[in-house]
Every structure is written in structure tokens, then in C-alpha cells.
Amino acid sequence: MFGSIFNADFIASSIRIAIPLALAGLGGVFSERSGVINIGLEGIMLTGAFTSIAVTNFIQNPWLGILAAIIIGIFLGLIHGITCITFKANQIVSGVAINLFASGITVFFSWLLFNETQIMAKISLPIWGLSIPNLGEGSSFLRSIIIIFAHHSPLVYLTIIIFILSHLIIFRTPFGLRLRSVGEYPQAADTMGVNVIKIRYIAVMTSGALAGLAGSFLSLEQAHFFVKEISGGRGFIALAAMIFGKWTPFGTAGAALLFGFGEALAIRLQSVTAVPVQFINMVPYLLAIFVLVSAIGRAIPPAADGIPYEKEVG
Amino acid sequence: MKAAKKIDYYSFLEKITPLIAVIFALLVGAIVIVIIGEDPIYVYKILFSNAISNRDGWGNVLFRATPLIFTGLAVAFAFRCGLFNIGGEGQVYIGAFLSTWVGFTFTSLPAFILIPLCILAAAAGGALWAAVPGILKAKKGVHEVIVTIMMNWIAASLTFFLVLKYKAPETETMIAAGVKQMIPHTKEIAQAARLPRLYDLFKSINIDFPSYNQVNVSFFIAIGVAILAYYILWKTNLGYEIRAVGYNPLAAEYGGISVAKNIVLAMVISGAFAGLVGTNEVMGFKYRWRQELFTGLGFNGIAVALLGKNHPLGVVLAAILFGILNYGGAIVNIFTEGRIPRELIMVLQAVIVIFVVISDEIVKRLIVKRRKLT
């Protein structure tokens, strides 16, 4: 039984499920490292998922569809920024409003433009990498390696590059230092001449771009269609991944892979085992709560996370 | 003298910010309608006139407002203690499920026991689910927003599992046709567990009311809970302590008020309010548990609480406004033959939320500016 489940295809599909979680989770890392909670990731993902399919179908170019999803993500990130950085409104409220807005606007436009709530993707990106050898030809080990590492949508490789870059940006550049200082102690950062407002705007818009990209992967590359509420809580699993990954890019990627693995397992176990799938689906959320509570290896958010920056006027 | 008057003027402005936000949102909606190529005045006329010009319309509006009163009160109550309960969604699922379970399990009980029991079960389920983030916040300092989000999804999975466990048997026609339930739902609750519809009440006092209208006694429970929330918050020691903690936890602690105790209690009461949604959707309407009855209610409760300025009366009014928008939106969709999708209403609600929080901040800045000048 285990041999039939844990094969190369299984690992490859875990990776594919993990990609949108990882990207949106990374968006959460950028935003929260700067001190802005973004629970609008779910809605931004949903809007990105719709936009990428709509644009791809209209202009027959998936790359431009993905670009459009990123742009719309940046735009929603900007709105989140305006409400809760400039107007200092409650960040949770703003995020909830973005989610509500996304649920409405995506279905609204899919009725308006396509007259239905499920839109098939006319084209997707080509698969990049090596072609999979037929069974029996060459070594099966080589075949597995190709399936797992070298036969994916271009966005999978792009995601890996984004993660490495993000790690370097956050922990190895002056910008990253400023980003983290703004999220930990904005008053001190401000005293040192860091423009708190600007850094937060950049971070929130980056998180929007990443969540939009995550959404485009979800619809265009994974499902090959858009349907009402296709994000289905993945934006919140992404937040769980971010927490479980302790607000670091690689930690988030690891958590997303773990959750992707769990979801892939749940899909395959549906017919095989006595453990109900619903309990496997709970695992990401339970783990997130667990790491927030547990004494050992406890996850601690950035100190100024969720607090609007009020410049002291002397 | 003159300055004091000015400040009064601004605090009046602060009170009516929700109204300004609604008007702005309707303007945004009008722009969208014009872009689609329809006449906004005509659309808004259909939206409002069908909802509030006759008894049937009002019944539909109040039926849609009832669950939002519960979830709005839940958010508002927790907010008074400085807590953000965005777990309404999960608390509704669990409360409604527990209530349904009692309703289809203890079928031999008479109505005067079973109905209160089901109502209590709804409140208890929600309270239980909200207690977890409350305790984790009080004991471990974990942010309640994150925990309530996660609890929402755990509740969704858990109830999905339970629905499959207590699934209604396939009807004979379904078996004959060889089809399965598309959307799983539970068995029906006992007759004795069902709340009367307002139609039944109006009939007994000879008031003409459409029999198909779904508004039921749960609306009165909602109004009762709103009064209860007001009473607890402003007329009891508990309410005083809860508000003190919400206002300034450090000062409250210094004044001898247990912050931890009040956080847990506020969350539990808040969750109980949310759980009571089950009285409308299950005991008064579908008589069974089905997930899409509840989706979005918890999150819309946040919008309702904000618009109602976290005051019970405001929550009731805001919920009724949302009831009008939801019902009127559905009617507009039919009247325009789908040219105006009903999802426009969700967009309007989101815009209302954004405008409420932004106009709050603008007014606050105006007041601060004014104070500095004087």
C-alpha cells in the first residue's frame, strides 16, 4: 500500500499543492515582518486566480495573465496599505473587507464577462524541464528524479528563485534590516532615519504581488479553471504556514511543503483508510495553534505586528 | 465656549460616520452600475422599494438580518473587551451543529423542554468554541485573531465529518434514481424543536402575512440578545469590568480587575451569541444542518458590528440594513435578468466597511486638530 502511495508522482503533486501556499505565506512574511497583518491574502489570491484566467482567455497569453494577477495583487495590497498604514484603520478589518470584496467582485465579473461562475483556462504555461522517460526505459531512479525535480510548470522554478531571493533580501540586505526593524521597533527605526511608512507600503504591496501570483498558479496551473471561491481557505493555510515557519522564508516554504504533503496524502487516502480526510485537513490549523502555544520552539511574531505606526510629535 | 461647541459638532460627525460611509458606498455602487450600462436610480429603486414597501419584503429583510444580529453582537461584545473575535464563522458552525444534534436526538421531549434545550445547545456550542482562543489569549498571550481564524477552519472540517456521520438517509426517490446527496446535510430535527414562523403568530391574531415568508421567532430572540448584551455591558459589574479591560487592560489590572478572567468570559459570551445563529437557520428555517446556510455570516458580523459602532442598537440597525441590501440585491438580480449580479451587494458591503474605518480616522484627525488649535 505505501509503495503505491509514496511514489515520485505523489511527491511532485505535494510540491504543486505547496506552491500557492508557499507564495502567499511568503507574502505574509514580508507584510508581517514590516508590522502589518494581512489576512486579506485569501481574497488577493482569489482575485489573482480570477484575473489570471480572465486575462489569459482574452489575450491568449498565460504569461500576461500571470502578470495581470500580480498587478491586481499589488493594487489590493496598496488598498490595504492606504486603509491601515495611512489611515491607521484596524488591519484585521481591512483584511476582512478585502476578502469580502474579492468574494463578491470575482463572481460579479465572471457573471458579467463569461456568464458563468466556472471558467476553463484556454491555455496554460508549457511544462519546463526534461521529459519523463517511459516506464522501463532507463533507470526508475532517474525517472523519479525527473518527475520530482525537473518536470514542472515554470512557476515552480520561479517560486524557488523567489524564495532564495527573499531570504537574501530579508536577512542579508540593508532593505531587509530596515524591514525587520520597522516590524520590531518602528520608533527606533524612525529615529535612525528609516522611512517607516514607505517600508511598510513596499512590504504590503510585495505581499499582494506574491498572493496574486499564488492565485494565478492555483487557477491557471493547478486547476486549469476558475470557480467561485477557488482559494477555499488556502490564504489562511498560508498564514498558518507563515506562523509555523516562524516568519522566515525557508521556514514558510518548509511548512507549505508539509501542508502540501498532507493535502496530497488526504486526497490519496480518501478511499484507502479509516482516518477521515477531514481530520487530515485540520492538521495545518492545529499545528499553527500548537506552535503559538507550545513552550519549546515557540513562534513569536514581530513585536510591532498589527500596530499602526504613530509618529510621535514632540 | 465656542470651541466646546465645535468639539460637539465633531463628536456628532463621529456618530454619523456610518451613514456617510453607506452613502459613499452606494455612490460607488452607482458608478459600477453605470459602467455596466444600467440606470442606478432604477436599480436602487427596485432594491429598496421591494425590501421595505410591504410586509413580505420586511419579513424577508428581518429573516436575513436575524443571523447578522447574532454574529454582529458577538463581534461587538468581544470588541468591548478589546478582543477581535473573527471566529464567528466557526462558532456558528459548532453552535448550530450542537443544536441540530440535540434536535434530532432527543425527539421524544415535548416542545417546551426541547426548544429551550436546543437554544441552549446553540449558545453552548458557540461558547465552547470561543473559549479556546479566550483561554489561550488569557493564559499564553496568543493573539486571538490567529487562533480564531484557525478554529474556523477546524470547525469547518469537524462539522463536515459530523455531517457525514449523521447524514440524512437518501430518500426513496433518490435511491430509485441512483443519486446521492449532492450537498451532505443532517437528519431533520424533531417537530417539537422547531420555532414557529411569524406567519403562525400573525395568523392567530388575524394579521395578513404571506405563509411562505421565512421570518421566524428567532428574530425576537435576536432582539432579546441585543437587549441582554446592552444590559450586561452597561448595567452589570461584569460589563463594567469587561469594558475597563477593553479600554485599558493595564489600568484595569491595577484597579483590581482580573484581565484574564474577563477575556475568557467576554469570548465565551461572544461565542454564545454567535452560536445562536442556529436558532434562525436551523430551528426556524431549514430544520437541518447544512454548511452553506452559515458561510459568510461570521465575517459579515464583523462588518455589521463596525457599522453599528459596536453598540447593540447600532448592530441591530446595521444588520437590518444588510438584510435590505441582501434581499434587495437578490430582487434586483431577478428584475434585471441577471445583468446586475447579486454579488454587487457583497462588493458594496466591503466598500461600506472600508469607508467606515477610513471616515472614523478622518473624523478623529479633525477632532485632534481642533483640540490643538484651541
XYZ file of C-alpha atoms in Angstrom:
688
model
C 0.000 0.000 0.000
C 2.679 2.517 0.953
C 4.661 1.830 -2.163
C 1.641 2.678 -4.249
C 1.073 5.943 -2.409
C 4.507 7.357 -1.691
C 5.967 7.444 -5.158
C 7.542 10.197 -7.231
C 4.192 11.376 -8.568
C 2.977 11.825 -5.035
C 5.939 13.999 -4.082
C 5.605 16.021 -7.271
C 1.930 16.656 -6.587
C 2.752 17.642 -2.980
C 5.133 20.241 -4.387
C 2.485 21.575 -6.742
C -0.064 21.859 -3.932
C 2.533 23.586 -1.769
C 3.432 26.302 -4.304
C 0.425 28.623 -3.789
C 0.584 28.122 -0.020
C 4.278 28.948 -0.001
C 3.957 32.031 -2.204
C 1.049 33.516 -0.262
C 2.770 32.592 3.009
C 5.877 34.437 1.825
C 3.613 37.401 1.154
C 2.557 37.147 4.774
C 6.216 37.077 5.849
C 7.001 40.338 4.035
C 3.899 42.066 5.325
C 4.130 40.948 8.947
C 7.888 41.448 9.138
C 7.111 45.099 8.442
C 4.410 45.118 11.128
C 1.273 44.833 9.011
C -1.035 41.828 9.426
C -2.512 40.855 6.095
C -5.406 38.429 6.389
C -6.545 39.709 3.009
C -4.127 37.184 1.426
C -7.069 34.841 0.861
C -9.006 37.462 -1.074
C -5.971 38.636 -3.024
C -5.290 35.030 -4.022
C -8.884 34.633 -5.153
C -8.766 37.820 -7.196
C -5.430 36.777 -8.692
C -6.873 33.384 -9.609
C -9.763 35.024 -11.442
C -7.706 37.741 -13.102
C -5.096 35.368 -14.494
C -7.708 33.140 -16.139
C -9.765 36.068 -17.436
C -6.777 37.877 -18.956
C -5.274 34.668 -20.336
C -8.507 33.764 -22.074
C -8.947 37.238 -23.532
C -5.459 37.779 -24.891
C -4.344 34.164 -25.269
C -1.149 34.606 -23.294
C -0.763 32.953 -19.889
C 2.358 34.977 -19.039
C 0.385 38.186 -19.369
C -2.401 36.573 -17.334
C 0.051 35.912 -14.534
C 1.413 39.434 -14.810
C -2.121 40.788 -14.538
C -2.711 38.710 -11.397
C 0.461 40.164 -9.871
C -0.587 43.713 -10.766
C -4.065 43.272 -9.291
C -2.407 41.801 -6.180
C -0.176 44.860 -5.860
C -3.246 47.065 -6.274
C -5.151 45.267 -3.486
C -2.018 45.414 -1.337
C -1.951 49.163 -1.972
C -5.567 49.460 -0.832
C -4.723 47.516 2.314
C -1.799 49.881 2.803
C -3.870 53.020 2.331
C -6.509 51.889 4.838
C -4.217 50.607 7.527
C -0.904 52.426 7.080
C -2.067 55.888 6.024
C -5.479 55.854 7.677
C -4.317 53.592 10.542
C -7.537 51.596 10.396
C -7.648 48.205 12.056
C -5.591 45.817 9.921
C -7.856 42.852 10.537
C -10.905 44.833 9.454
C -9.188 45.942 6.278
C -8.182 42.343 5.536
C -11.711 41.090 6.141
C -13.033 43.783 3.807
C -10.573 42.708 1.104
C -11.749 39.107 1.439
C -15.387 40.159 1.260
C -14.642 42.368 -1.724
C -12.796 39.562 -3.518
C -15.592 37.027 -2.971
C -18.046 39.483 -4.484
C -16.044 41.035 -7.292
C -14.729 37.767 -8.768
C -18.176 36.194 -9.090
C -19.599 39.539 -10.208
C -17.168 39.746 -13.105
C -17.346 36.097 -14.013
C -21.109 36.521 -14.475
C -20.628 39.744 -16.330
C -17.801 38.691 -18.653
C -18.364 34.965 -19.070
C -21.949 34.498 -17.946
C -20.982 31.603 -15.686
C -19.112 31.017 -12.415
C -16.738 28.377 -13.736
C -14.261 29.449 -16.377
C -11.963 26.969 -18.083
C -8.428 28.101 -18.901
C -7.959 28.121 -22.674
C -4.190 27.775 -22.430
C -1.649 27.116 -19.702
C 2.091 27.550 -19.470
C 4.218 24.851 -21.079
C 5.912 22.341 -18.818
C 9.592 23.138 -18.435
C 12.365 20.658 -17.856
C 13.200 17.187 -19.039
C 10.608 14.873 -20.495
C 9.656 11.897 -18.374
C 11.073 8.634 -19.776
C 8.580 5.809 -20.265
C 8.376 3.158 -17.597
C 11.014 0.522 -18.107
C 13.245 2.763 -20.208
C 16.337 3.805 -18.281
C 16.607 3.600 -14.529
C 13.477 4.131 -12.444
C 15.535 6.256 -10.044
C 16.358 8.726 -12.791
C 12.680 8.757 -13.786
C 11.652 9.613 -10.213
C 14.205 12.404 -10.009
C 12.910 13.921 -13.226
C 9.296 13.711 -12.046
C 10.118 15.346 -8.741
C 12.653 17.989 -9.752
C 12.658 18.610 -13.461
C 9.177 18.371 -14.925
C 7.108 21.302 -13.714
C 5.338 24.495 -14.602
C 7.836 27.363 -14.964
C 6.211 28.950 -11.930
C 7.560 26.159 -9.722
C 11.131 27.065 -10.609
C 10.263 30.734 -10.338
C 8.945 30.121 -6.823
C 12.228 28.525 -5.765
C 14.156 31.515 -7.103
C 11.747 33.920 -5.360
C 12.295 32.145 -2.062
C 16.070 32.240 -2.270
C 15.978 35.915 -3.241
C 13.507 36.717 -0.452
C 15.702 35.053 2.121
C 18.674 37.065 0.923
C 16.662 40.294 0.815
C 15.189 39.902 4.275
C 18.341 38.725 6.082
C 21.275 39.948 4.015
C 20.458 43.398 2.659
C 20.093 46.864 4.227
C 16.490 46.892 2.998
C 15.804 43.642 4.865
C 17.331 45.061 8.027
C 15.090 48.107 7.731
C 12.080 45.897 7.039
C 12.683 43.847 10.159
C 13.441 46.873 12.324
C 10.211 48.545 11.206
C 8.285 45.460 12.268
C 10.052 45.150 15.600
C 10.531 48.694 16.818
C 9.292 51.322 14.351
C 10.031 54.255 16.698
C 13.704 53.313 16.847
C 13.832 52.711 13.116
C 12.295 56.119 12.524
C 14.879 57.756 14.773
C 17.590 56.125 12.675
C 16.132 57.767 9.586
C 14.204 54.787 8.202
C 11.028 55.792 6.422
C 8.587 53.529 8.281
C 5.597 54.348 6.096
C 7.485 53.724 2.855
C 8.931 50.406 4.007
C 5.518 49.214 5.125
C 3.947 50.176 1.807
C 6.649 48.294 -0.104
C 6.169 45.245 2.122
C 2.375 45.176 1.854
C 2.450 45.641 -1.913
C 5.043 42.876 -2.205
C 2.760 40.605 -0.204
C -0.083 41.479 -2.570
C 2.071 40.644 -5.591
C 3.052 37.273 -4.116
C -0.535 36.404 -3.177
C -1.695 37.387 -6.665
C 0.992 35.138 -8.171
C -0.107 32.354 -5.824
C -3.672 32.772 -7.061
C -2.619 32.582 -10.695
C -0.777 29.332 -10.027
C -3.864 27.952 -8.310
C -6.235 28.560 -11.203
C -4.053 28.611 -14.292
C -1.528 25.892 -13.491
C -3.100 23.656 -10.877
C -6.831 23.536 -11.538
C -6.854 24.864 -15.133
C -10.108 26.629 -14.327
C -11.538 29.326 -12.117
C -14.545 28.650 -9.944
C -16.280 30.694 -7.257
C -14.239 30.594 -4.007
C -11.467 28.537 -5.611
C -8.996 29.721 -2.969
C -11.093 27.863 -0.371
C -9.144 28.929 2.692
C -5.669 28.477 1.179
C -4.845 32.062 2.102
C -5.433 31.131 5.725
C -3.402 27.920 5.430
C -0.677 30.181 4.035
C -0.900 32.254 7.212
C -0.617 29.049 9.218
C 2.461 28.132 7.164
C 3.960 31.534 7.860
C 3.428 31.099 11.606
C 4.690 27.515 11.580
C 7.692 28.738 9.605
C 8.264 31.426 12.236
C 8.049 34.349 9.810
C 11.057 33.204 7.753
C 11.011 32.417 4.013
C 12.582 28.969 4.283
C 10.524 28.056 7.336
C 7.386 29.060 5.478
C 8.425 27.042 2.438
C 9.046 24.005 4.650
C 5.682 24.361 6.348
C 3.942 24.811 2.991
C 5.609 21.636 1.725
C 4.478 19.816 4.843
C 0.908 21.015 4.385
C 1.057 20.221 0.656
C 2.235 16.756 1.550
C -0.688 16.424 3.974
C -3.224 17.552 1.403
C -1.847 15.209 -1.230
C -1.988 12.431 1.326
C -5.569 13.283 2.223
C -6.558 13.101 -1.445
C -4.937 9.694 -1.891
C -6.121 8.248 1.400
C -9.754 9.114 0.706
C -10.577 5.605 -0.426
C -7.957 3.651 1.457
C -8.050 4.354 5.164
C -10.237 4.644 8.187
C -8.859 8.050 9.191
C -11.378 10.548 7.846
C -9.932 13.071 5.413
C -11.475 15.893 7.432
C -9.056 15.208 10.277
C -6.069 15.367 7.965
C -7.415 18.695 6.667
C -7.372 20.074 10.199
C -3.663 19.421 10.694
C -2.265 22.729 9.332
C -4.546 24.769 11.573
C -3.882 22.630 14.640
C -0.127 22.852 14.045
C -0.318 26.645 13.761
C -2.124 26.919 17.093
C 0.267 24.401 18.616
C 3.439 26.299 17.736
C 1.929 29.517 19.048
C 1.200 27.865 22.382
C 3.972 25.350 22.900
C 6.768 26.136 25.320
C 9.563 24.690 23.199
C 10.320 26.284 19.863
C 7.520 28.743 20.339
C 6.657 31.014 17.424
C 6.811 34.679 18.361
C 5.507 37.285 15.913
C 7.366 40.533 15.172
C 6.908 42.869 18.140
C 5.105 45.655 16.283
C 2.965 43.266 14.216
C -0.528 44.681 13.835
C 0.176 48.047 15.429
C -0.216 51.141 13.236
C 2.761 53.458 13.393
C 2.018 56.724 15.092
C 4.791 59.230 14.658
C 5.456 60.966 17.930
C 5.079 64.687 17.612
C 7.049 66.446 20.276
C -17.403 78.326 24.807
C -17.220 78.414 21.060
C -14.520 75.739 20.973
C -16.536 73.350 23.103
C -19.384 73.658 20.670
C -17.069 72.835 17.793
C -15.968 69.652 19.515
C -19.598 68.687 19.998
C -20.106 69.193 16.310
C -17.289 66.772 15.565
C -18.477 64.166 18.004
C -21.826 64.364 16.230
C -19.941 63.845 12.981
C -18.230 60.839 14.552
C -21.607 59.336 15.414
C -22.915 59.603 11.880
C -19.799 58.320 10.094
C -21.559 55.009 9.351
C -24.248 56.923 7.489
C -21.664 58.812 5.456
C -19.919 55.518 4.694
C -23.150 53.932 3.466
C -23.893 56.889 1.202
C -20.372 56.772 -0.242
C -20.668 53.033 -0.821
C -23.983 53.486 -2.612
C -22.291 56.109 -4.817
C -19.516 53.641 -5.655
C -22.208 51.067 -6.431
C -23.944 53.587 -8.680
C -20.725 54.118 -10.628
C -20.365 50.358 -11.108
C -23.982 50.120 -12.281
C -23.437 52.946 -14.774
C -20.311 51.191 -16.105
C -22.383 48.048 -16.669
C -24.782 50.235 -18.606
C -27.810 50.217 -16.311
C -29.643 53.046 -14.616
C -28.545 53.311 -10.960
C -31.673 55.165 -9.838
C -33.885 52.476 -11.319
C -31.753 49.714 -9.731
C -31.718 51.318 -6.263
C -35.444 51.974 -6.512
C -36.085 48.259 -7.100
C -33.596 47.344 -4.365
C -35.158 49.452 -1.630
C -38.814 49.554 -2.623
C -39.201 45.767 -2.774
C -37.479 45.338 0.547
C -39.355 47.850 2.649
C -42.634 48.722 0.973
C -44.660 45.717 2.097
C -44.899 43.065 4.825
C -43.436 40.293 2.694
C -40.405 42.427 1.942
C -39.914 43.337 5.597
C -40.256 39.673 6.588
C -37.525 38.730 4.135
C -35.327 41.555 5.352
C -35.704 40.614 9.029
C -35.114 36.951 8.233
C -31.792 37.888 6.642
C -30.977 40.378 9.389
C -31.509 37.898 12.262
C -28.291 35.849 11.914
C -26.305 39.048 11.335
C -27.651 40.499 14.590
C -26.252 37.457 16.403
C -22.830 37.493 14.745
C -22.663 41.290 14.864
C -23.362 41.265 18.601
C -20.712 38.575 19.028
C -18.066 40.738 17.384
C -19.229 43.918 19.148
C -19.273 42.286 22.597
C -15.754 40.903 22.294
C -14.585 44.210 20.895
C -15.750 45.989 24.039
C -13.186 43.852 25.866
C -10.521 44.777 23.321
C -10.759 41.405 21.609
C -11.208 40.721 17.940
C -13.418 37.694 17.560
C -13.180 36.818 13.901
C -14.085 33.237 14.778
C -17.821 33.852 14.403
C -17.816 31.535 11.422
C -16.575 28.531 13.410
C -18.651 29.341 16.484
C -21.757 29.436 14.285
C -20.906 26.041 12.765
C -20.371 24.354 16.097
C -23.285 26.017 17.910
C -25.714 25.282 15.113
C -24.491 21.728 14.838
C -24.846 21.023 18.548
C -28.337 22.484 18.461
C -29.256 20.335 15.451
C -27.841 17.261 17.158
C -29.973 17.864 20.248
C -32.939 18.495 17.952
C -32.741 15.182 16.155
C -31.526 13.094 19.094
C -33.977 13.860 21.908
C -37.017 13.596 19.722
C -39.305 12.334 22.466
C -39.104 15.522 24.549
C -42.015 17.967 24.483
C -41.559 21.328 22.789
C -41.419 23.402 25.975
C -38.306 21.472 27.031
C -36.761 20.710 23.662
C -36.856 24.256 22.251
C -35.024 25.834 25.229
C -32.620 22.876 25.196
C -31.806 23.412 21.518
C -31.337 27.156 22.080
C -29.002 26.448 24.995
C -27.089 23.915 22.932
C -26.581 26.501 20.171
C -25.223 29.011 22.669
C -23.105 26.387 24.441
C -21.510 25.158 21.214
C -20.510 28.665 20.209
C -19.301 29.453 23.730
C -17.174 26.317 23.847
C -15.542 27.086 20.519
C -14.800 30.669 21.554
C -13.462 29.600 24.953
C -10.351 28.075 23.336
C -8.992 31.330 21.853
C -10.119 33.125 25.030
C -8.139 30.818 27.291
C -5.104 30.798 25.007
C -5.138 34.597 24.971
C -5.583 34.881 28.733
C -3.051 32.221 29.727
C -0.476 32.287 26.942
C -0.926 35.700 25.381
C -1.539 34.198 21.932
C -3.241 36.649 19.581
C -6.938 35.738 19.425
C -7.201 36.678 15.746
C -4.853 33.918 14.619
C -6.421 31.300 16.873
C -9.981 32.187 15.858
C -9.040 32.012 12.158
C -7.572 28.561 12.659
C -10.559 27.491 14.791
C -12.881 28.489 11.917
C -11.265 26.000 9.593
C -11.031 23.303 12.220
C -14.778 23.773 12.835
C -15.475 23.515 9.110
C -13.630 20.196 8.876
C -15.071 18.855 12.112
C -18.672 19.641 11.218
C -18.159 18.234 7.723
C -17.058 14.999 9.323
C -20.040 15.050 11.713
C -22.499 15.772 8.925
C -21.308 12.686 7.091
C -21.701 10.748 10.327
C -25.282 11.949 10.889
C -26.178 12.196 7.243
C -29.852 12.157 6.333
C -30.797 8.864 4.702
C -31.275 9.052 0.941
C -34.936 9.383 0.104
C -36.644 6.597 -1.824
C -36.822 8.649 -4.983
C -33.093 9.293 -4.731
C -32.350 5.606 -4.256
C -34.582 4.763 -7.183
C -32.761 7.265 -9.358
C -29.410 6.026 -8.040
C -28.244 9.502 -6.974
C -26.565 10.586 -3.797
C -26.990 13.808 -1.832
C -25.078 16.451 -3.701
C -24.565 18.523 -0.589
C -24.460 16.488 2.597
C -26.885 17.537 5.298
C -28.062 16.036 8.555
C -31.333 14.429 9.546
C -34.198 16.787 10.317
C -34.784 17.979 13.861
C -37.958 16.909 15.687
C -41.186 18.818 15.096
C -41.103 19.798 18.756
C -37.734 21.530 18.280
C -38.924 23.895 15.572
C -39.541 27.585 16.140
C -42.822 28.982 14.843
C -42.706 31.315 11.874
C -44.093 34.812 12.266
C -46.828 33.764 9.849
C -48.151 31.388 12.525
C -48.198 34.158 15.120
C -49.800 36.699 12.805
C -52.454 34.178 11.745
C -53.586 33.722 15.340
C -54.192 37.460 15.683
C -55.677 37.784 12.201
C -52.930 39.810 10.551
C -52.424 39.099 6.879
C -48.897 37.762 6.268
C -47.591 35.515 3.498
C -47.308 31.898 4.649
C -44.126 31.234 2.630
C -42.212 34.003 4.406
C -39.337 32.532 6.424
C -39.009 35.114 9.163
C -39.475 33.321 12.471
C -39.407 33.700 16.232
C -35.600 33.692 16.179
C -35.795 37.377 15.261
C -37.256 38.092 18.696
C -34.516 36.001 20.298
C -32.014 38.179 18.439
C -33.633 41.371 19.724
C -33.691 39.862 23.214
C -29.984 39.043 22.971
C -29.259 42.609 21.830
C -31.012 43.926 24.929
C -29.155 41.374 27.046
C -25.837 42.481 25.558
C -26.667 46.089 26.360
C -27.702 45.139 29.890
C -24.567 43.100 30.570
C -22.234 45.741 29.191
C -23.688 48.827 30.839
C -25.729 47.658 33.814
C -23.658 44.921 35.481
C -20.321 44.702 37.241
C -19.170 42.147 34.707
C -19.879 44.560 31.872
C -18.036 47.337 33.670
C -15.017 45.094 34.120
C -15.134 43.909 30.518
C -15.228 47.490 29.245
C -12.478 48.509 31.639
C -10.241 45.750 30.277
C -11.102 46.807 26.737
C -10.330 50.423 27.472
C -7.030 49.886 29.201
C -6.029 46.427 30.424
C -3.085 47.678 32.481
C -5.195 50.209 34.349
C -7.920 47.605 34.868
C -5.415 45.148 36.326
C -4.054 47.872 38.560
C -7.596 48.600 39.710
C -8.008 45.003 40.836
C -9.831 43.647 37.802
C -8.694 40.262 36.544
C -7.840 40.758 32.887
C -7.524 37.026 32.210
C -10.922 36.203 33.707
C -12.679 38.927 31.743
C -11.008 37.989 28.481
C -12.229 34.408 28.809
C -15.735 35.480 29.868
C -16.041 38.030 27.070
C -15.003 35.434 24.488
C -17.387 32.835 25.910
C -20.361 35.238 25.859
C -19.385 36.442 22.399
C -19.218 32.860 21.135
C -22.592 32.064 22.691
C -24.140 34.960 20.776
C -22.646 33.677 17.520
C -23.785 30.119 18.180
C -27.380 31.306 18.475
C -27.442 31.768 14.694
C -28.567 28.150 14.769
C -31.940 29.243 16.133
C -32.701 31.090 12.900
C -31.082 28.926 10.267
C -31.832 25.514 11.766
C -34.691 25.765 14.280
C -36.639 28.350 12.295
C -35.768 27.680 8.667
C -34.148 24.501 7.278
C -34.614 22.223 10.310
C -31.299 20.559 9.482
C -27.594 21.395 9.393
C -26.110 22.272 6.057
C -22.873 24.189 5.738
C -23.798 26.818 3.173
C -26.581 28.052 5.441
C -23.882 29.620 7.548
C -20.979 30.560 5.291
C -20.016 34.197 5.494
C -22.273 35.014 8.444
C -19.370 35.241 10.878
C -17.386 37.552 8.620
C -20.390 39.686 7.767
C -20.926 40.062 11.500
C -17.656 41.996 11.621
C -18.982 44.457 9.043
C -22.257 44.755 10.945
C -20.505 45.402 14.256
C -18.280 48.070 12.704
C -21.152 49.796 11.007
C -23.123 49.636 14.251
C -20.210 51.175 16.168
C -20.072 48.118 18.445
C -23.279 49.177 20.166
C -26.188 46.698 20.391
C -28.700 49.154 18.929
C -26.303 50.054 16.133
C -25.720 46.360 15.441
C -29.462 45.726 15.063
C -29.843 48.683 12.680
C -26.764 47.715 10.672
C -27.978 44.110 10.414
C -31.339 45.335 9.111
C -29.551 47.496 6.532
C -27.557 44.448 5.410
C -30.819 42.484 5.325
C -32.277 45.103 2.998
C -29.194 45.031 0.776
C -29.112 41.225 0.625
C -32.785 40.791 -0.134
C -32.980 43.801 -2.431
C -29.848 42.595 -4.263
C -31.474 39.247 -4.985
C -34.597 41.017 -6.278
C -32.526 43.330 -8.482
C -30.804 40.281 -9.924
C -34.186 38.838 -10.936
C -35.609 42.141 -12.217
C -32.602 42.855 -14.433
C -32.484 39.220 -15.596
C -29.016 38.744 -14.163
C -27.499 41.836 -15.745
C -26.763 43.079 -12.211
C -25.292 40.050 -10.408
C -26.278 39.868 -6.756
C -22.598 39.771 -5.826
C -22.678 43.534 -6.301
C -24.087 43.594 -2.768
C -21.003 41.860 -1.348
C -18.832 44.451 -3.045
C -20.993 47.228 -1.585
C -20.649 45.710 1.891
C -16.868 45.580 1.560
C -16.794 49.193 0.409
C -19.003 50.198 3.359
C -16.518 48.570 5.754
C -13.531 50.344 4.223
C -15.315 53.698 4.237
C -16.460 53.296 7.844
C -12.942 52.737 9.121
C -11.455 55.447 6.938
C -14.066 58.092 7.823
C -13.626 57.227 11.507
C -9.954 58.047 11.199
C -10.597 61.262 9.287
C -13.040 62.493 11.924
C -10.605 61.547 14.671
C -7.904 63.619 12.975
C -10.272 66.562 12.613
C -11.032 66.417 16.342
C -7.358 66.233 17.304
C -6.589 69.148 15.012
C -9.419 71.168 16.528
C -8.227 70.447 20.072
C -4.733 71.567 19.185
C -5.973 74.806 17.746
C -7.878 75.751 20.878
